[in-house]
Amino acid sequence: MSAMNQDQLKANVGRRAASYIEPNLTAKSVIGVGTGSTANYFIDALADSKNKFYGAVASSEATADRLNHYGIRVYDLNEFDEILYYIDGADESNGNLELIKGGGGALTREKIVASVAREFICIIDESKQVNVLGSFPLPVEVIPMARSAVARKLVGLGGQPVYRHDFVTDNGNVILDVHGLDMSNPTKVEDSINGLPGVVTQGLFAKRPADLLLVARKSGDVDEVRRQAAF
Ligand code: 5RP
């Protein structure tokens, strides 16, 4: 078989995620669904199983629209204490399954839904596996009036923030994409940025990394990488 292109890899891993969760779905199961092109392929693959589970919580308006299109029931997260799975793509993953997310700007809702999921399954193609996070600029969602103040603080932390022009998040905020941060300790960076007044959240998923990473390879294989428990 010839090597797959990136779209084919994303479709392949989306299908794998759907077949991974499908045997565990029951009429009471609620799943969280991420945002982006890889998550879209997952939704497409999930559509056939829509009557096997209760419904979904969406991490963005775009994802809610796609779920609705297939007739998958979409619920408000406030209705549930916990959800079974959260399935989403990422922009980068390191070997500890710590992630950078938010290329599509849905990071805050993604982080909220991931935080209440029993298992977070991250789906990527092999180009997104890195040794050290940070080649992909870190998205930071900011309250509009704090944009310049937060940008100055981010420079103080060693980053170079770039305002994402003509983009407003589903929550009515703006995004700064931060280049050049030292990511040798992702949890420390996450804490530092979360503490800045005006920051809603940022796209580092180090305190709540993925539990399972599915990686689509050009060979056609999909690797399963499970996070090792920290000691
Ligand atoms: C959206 C995200 C996406 O998961 C991330 O940007 C990857 O997107 P894609 O699957 O389109 O490559 O975090 O906010």
Tab-separated table of N, CA and C and ligand atoms in Angstrom, residues 6-7 10 34-41 59-60 86-92 100-108 110 122-125 128 136 139 164 167 175 203 205, ligand 1:
chain	number	residue	atom	x	y	z
A	6	GLN	N	-1.915	13.171	4.933
A	6	GLN	CA	-2.306	13.525	6.304
A	6	GLN	C	-3.808	13.393	6.534
A	7	ASP	N	-4.600	13.724	5.529
A	7	ASP	CA	-6.055	13.595	5.689
A	7	ASP	C	-6.453	12.128	5.873
A	10	LYS	N	-5.633	11.116	9.351
A	10	LYS	CA	-6.617	11.629	10.320
A	10	LYS	C	-7.906	10.798	10.265
A	34	GLY	N	-14.215	16.408	20.793
A	34	GLY	CA	-13.334	17.548	20.569
A	34	GLY	C	-13.629	18.266	19.268
A	35	THR	N	-12.665	19.100	18.883
A	35	THR	CA	-12.850	20.012	17.753
A	35	THR	C	-11.665	19.909	16.796
A	36	GLY	N	-11.958	20.050	15.497
A	36	GLY	CA	-10.879	20.042	14.514
A	36	GLY	C	-11.119	18.988	13.456
A	37	SER	N	-10.215	18.909	12.493
A	37	SER	CA	-10.431	17.995	11.368
A	37	SER	C	-10.333	16.532	11.792
A	38	THR	N	-9.443	16.207	12.721
A	38	THR	CA	-9.336	14.815	13.161
A	38	THR	C	-10.578	14.421	13.966
A	39	ALA	N	-11.008	15.322	14.851
A	39	ALA	CA	-12.236	15.060	15.607
A	39	ALA	C	-13.426	14.914	14.659
A	40	ASN	N	-13.427	15.685	13.578
A	40	ASN	CA	-14.527	15.562	12.605
A	40	ASN	C	-14.577	14.162	11.996
A	41	TYR	N	-13.418	13.617	11.682
A	41	TYR	CA	-13.396	12.250	11.138
A	41	TYR	C	-13.923	11.248	12.173
A	59	SER	N	-17.288	20.232	22.375
A	59	SER	CA	-16.285	21.205	22.846
A	59	SER	C	-16.307	22.502	22.031
A	60	SER	N	-17.236	22.611	21.095
A	60	SER	CA	-17.350	23.859	20.313
A	60	SER	C	-18.703	23.880	19.607
A	86	TYR	N	-13.437	11.293	26.565
A	86	TYR	CA	-13.280	12.522	25.785
A	86	TYR	C	-12.339	12.185	24.637
A	87	ILE	N	-12.789	12.428	23.416
A	87	ILE	CA	-11.977	12.100	22.236
A	87	ILE	C	-11.689	13.384	21.471
A	88	ASP	N	-10.404	13.647	21.240
A	88	ASP	CA	-10.043	14.900	20.574
A	88	ASP	C	-8.663	14.777	19.931
A	89	GLY	N	-8.415	15.615	18.958
A	89	GLY	CA	-7.096	15.714	18.341
A	89	GLY	C	-6.170	16.583	19.171
A	90	ALA	N	-5.004	16.891	18.614
A	90	ALA	CA	-4.040	17.775	19.279
A	90	ALA	C	-3.109	18.331	18.209
A	91	ASP	N	-2.391	19.380	18.592
A	91	ASP	CA	-1.391	19.950	17.686
A	91	ASP	C	-0.018	19.334	17.922
A	92	GLU	N	0.254	18.931	19.157
A	92	GLU	CA	1.500	18.219	19.487
A	92	GLU	C	1.252	17.308	20.686
A	100	ILE	N	-0.091	20.048	23.323
A	100	ILE	CA	-0.506	21.413	22.976
A	100	ILE	C	-1.742	21.269	22.110
A	101	LYS	N	-2.789	22.009	22.488
A	101	LYS	CA	-4.040	22.020	21.749
A	101	LYS	C	-4.479	23.480	21.554
A	102	GLY	N	-5.486	23.654	20.707
A	102	GLY	CA	-6.038	24.993	20.554
A	102	GLY	C	-5.736	25.634	19.220
A	103	GLY	N	-5.126	24.850	18.305
A	103	GLY	CA	-4.902	25.381	16.959
A	103	GLY	C	-6.205	25.863	16.338
A	104	GLY	N	-7.300	25.187	16.682
A	104	GLY	CA	-8.614	25.583	16.155
A	104	GLY	C	-9.341	26.568	17.059
A	105	GLY	N	-8.696	26.937	18.178
A	105	GLY	CA	-9.241	27.972	19.050
A	105	GLY	C	-10.307	27.518	20.032
A	106	ALA	N	-10.489	26.196	20.164
A	106	ALA	CA	-11.557	25.693	21.055
A	106	ALA	C	-11.005	25.228	22.404
A	107	LEU	N	-9.794	25.689	22.743
A	107	LEU	CA	-9.064	25.113	23.869
A	107	LEU	C	-9.800	25.153	25.209
A	108	THR	N	-10.536	26.227	25.467
A	108	THR	CA	-11.131	26.338	26.810
A	108	THR	C	-12.222	25.289	27.017
A	110	GLU	N	-12.538	22.606	25.338
A	110	GLU	CA	-11.879	21.291	25.269
A	110	GLU	C	-11.318	20.918	26.642
A	122	CYS	N	-6.626	10.780	22.911
A	122	CYS	CA	-6.163	11.784	21.961
A	122	CYS	C	-5.800	11.103	20.643
A	123	ILE	N	-6.252	11.693	19.550
A	123	ILE	CA	-6.071	11.061	18.231
A	123	ILE	C	-5.250	11.993	17.338
A	124	ILE	N	-4.098	11.495	16.902
A	124	ILE	CA	-3.200	12.327	16.080
A	124	ILE	C	-2.599	11.498	14.952
A	125	ASP	N	-2.025	12.204	13.987
A	125	ASP	CA	-1.175	11.517	13.021
A	125	ASP	C	0.277	11.681	13.479
A	128	LYS	N	2.573	14.775	14.566
A	128	LYS	CA	2.341	15.584	15.766
A	128	LYS	C	3.052	15.050	17.012
A	136	PHE	N	5.016	24.059	17.923
A	136	PHE	CA	3.703	24.649	17.634
A	136	PHE	C	3.466	25.747	18.676
A	139	PRO	N	-1.448	28.330	22.097
A	139	PRO	CA	-2.597	29.240	22.091
A	139	PRO	C	-3.020	29.608	23.527
A	164	ARG	N	-3.944	36.505	17.254
A	164	ARG	CA	-4.628	35.810	16.154
A	164	ARG	C	-5.728	36.737	15.623
A	167	PHE	N	-10.159	36.557	14.734
A	167	PHE	CA	-10.637	35.312	15.326
A	167	PHE	C	-11.221	35.619	16.697
A	175	ILE	N	-7.334	35.205	20.989
A	175	ILE	CA	-6.257	34.225	21.177
A	175	ILE	C	-4.908	34.891	20.920
A	203	GLY	N	-3.489	26.396	25.972
A	203	GLY	CA	-3.643	25.095	25.323
A	203	GLY	C	-2.717	23.993	25.778
A	205	PHE	N	-1.971	20.898	27.843
A	205	PHE	CA	-2.658	19.851	28.606
A	205	PHE	C	-1.574	19.005	29.273
B	1	5RP	C1	-8.781	22.635	18.315
B	1	5RP	C2	-7.709	21.641	18.641
B	1	5RP	C3	-7.464	20.564	17.642
B	1	5RP	O1	-7.608	19.329	18.266
B	1	5RP	C4	-6.056	20.700	17.114
B	1	5RP	O2	-5.860	22.018	16.609
B	1	5RP	C5	-5.785	19.679	15.991
B	1	5RP	O3	-6.594	19.977	14.888
B	1	5RP	P1	-6.659	19.051	13.618
B	1	5RP	O4	-7.226	17.730	14.036
B	1	5RP	O5	-7.532	19.803	12.659
B	1	5RP	O6	-5.248	18.901	13.078
B	1	5RP	O7	-7.092	21.663	19.670
B	1	5RP	O8	-8.848	23.664	19.258
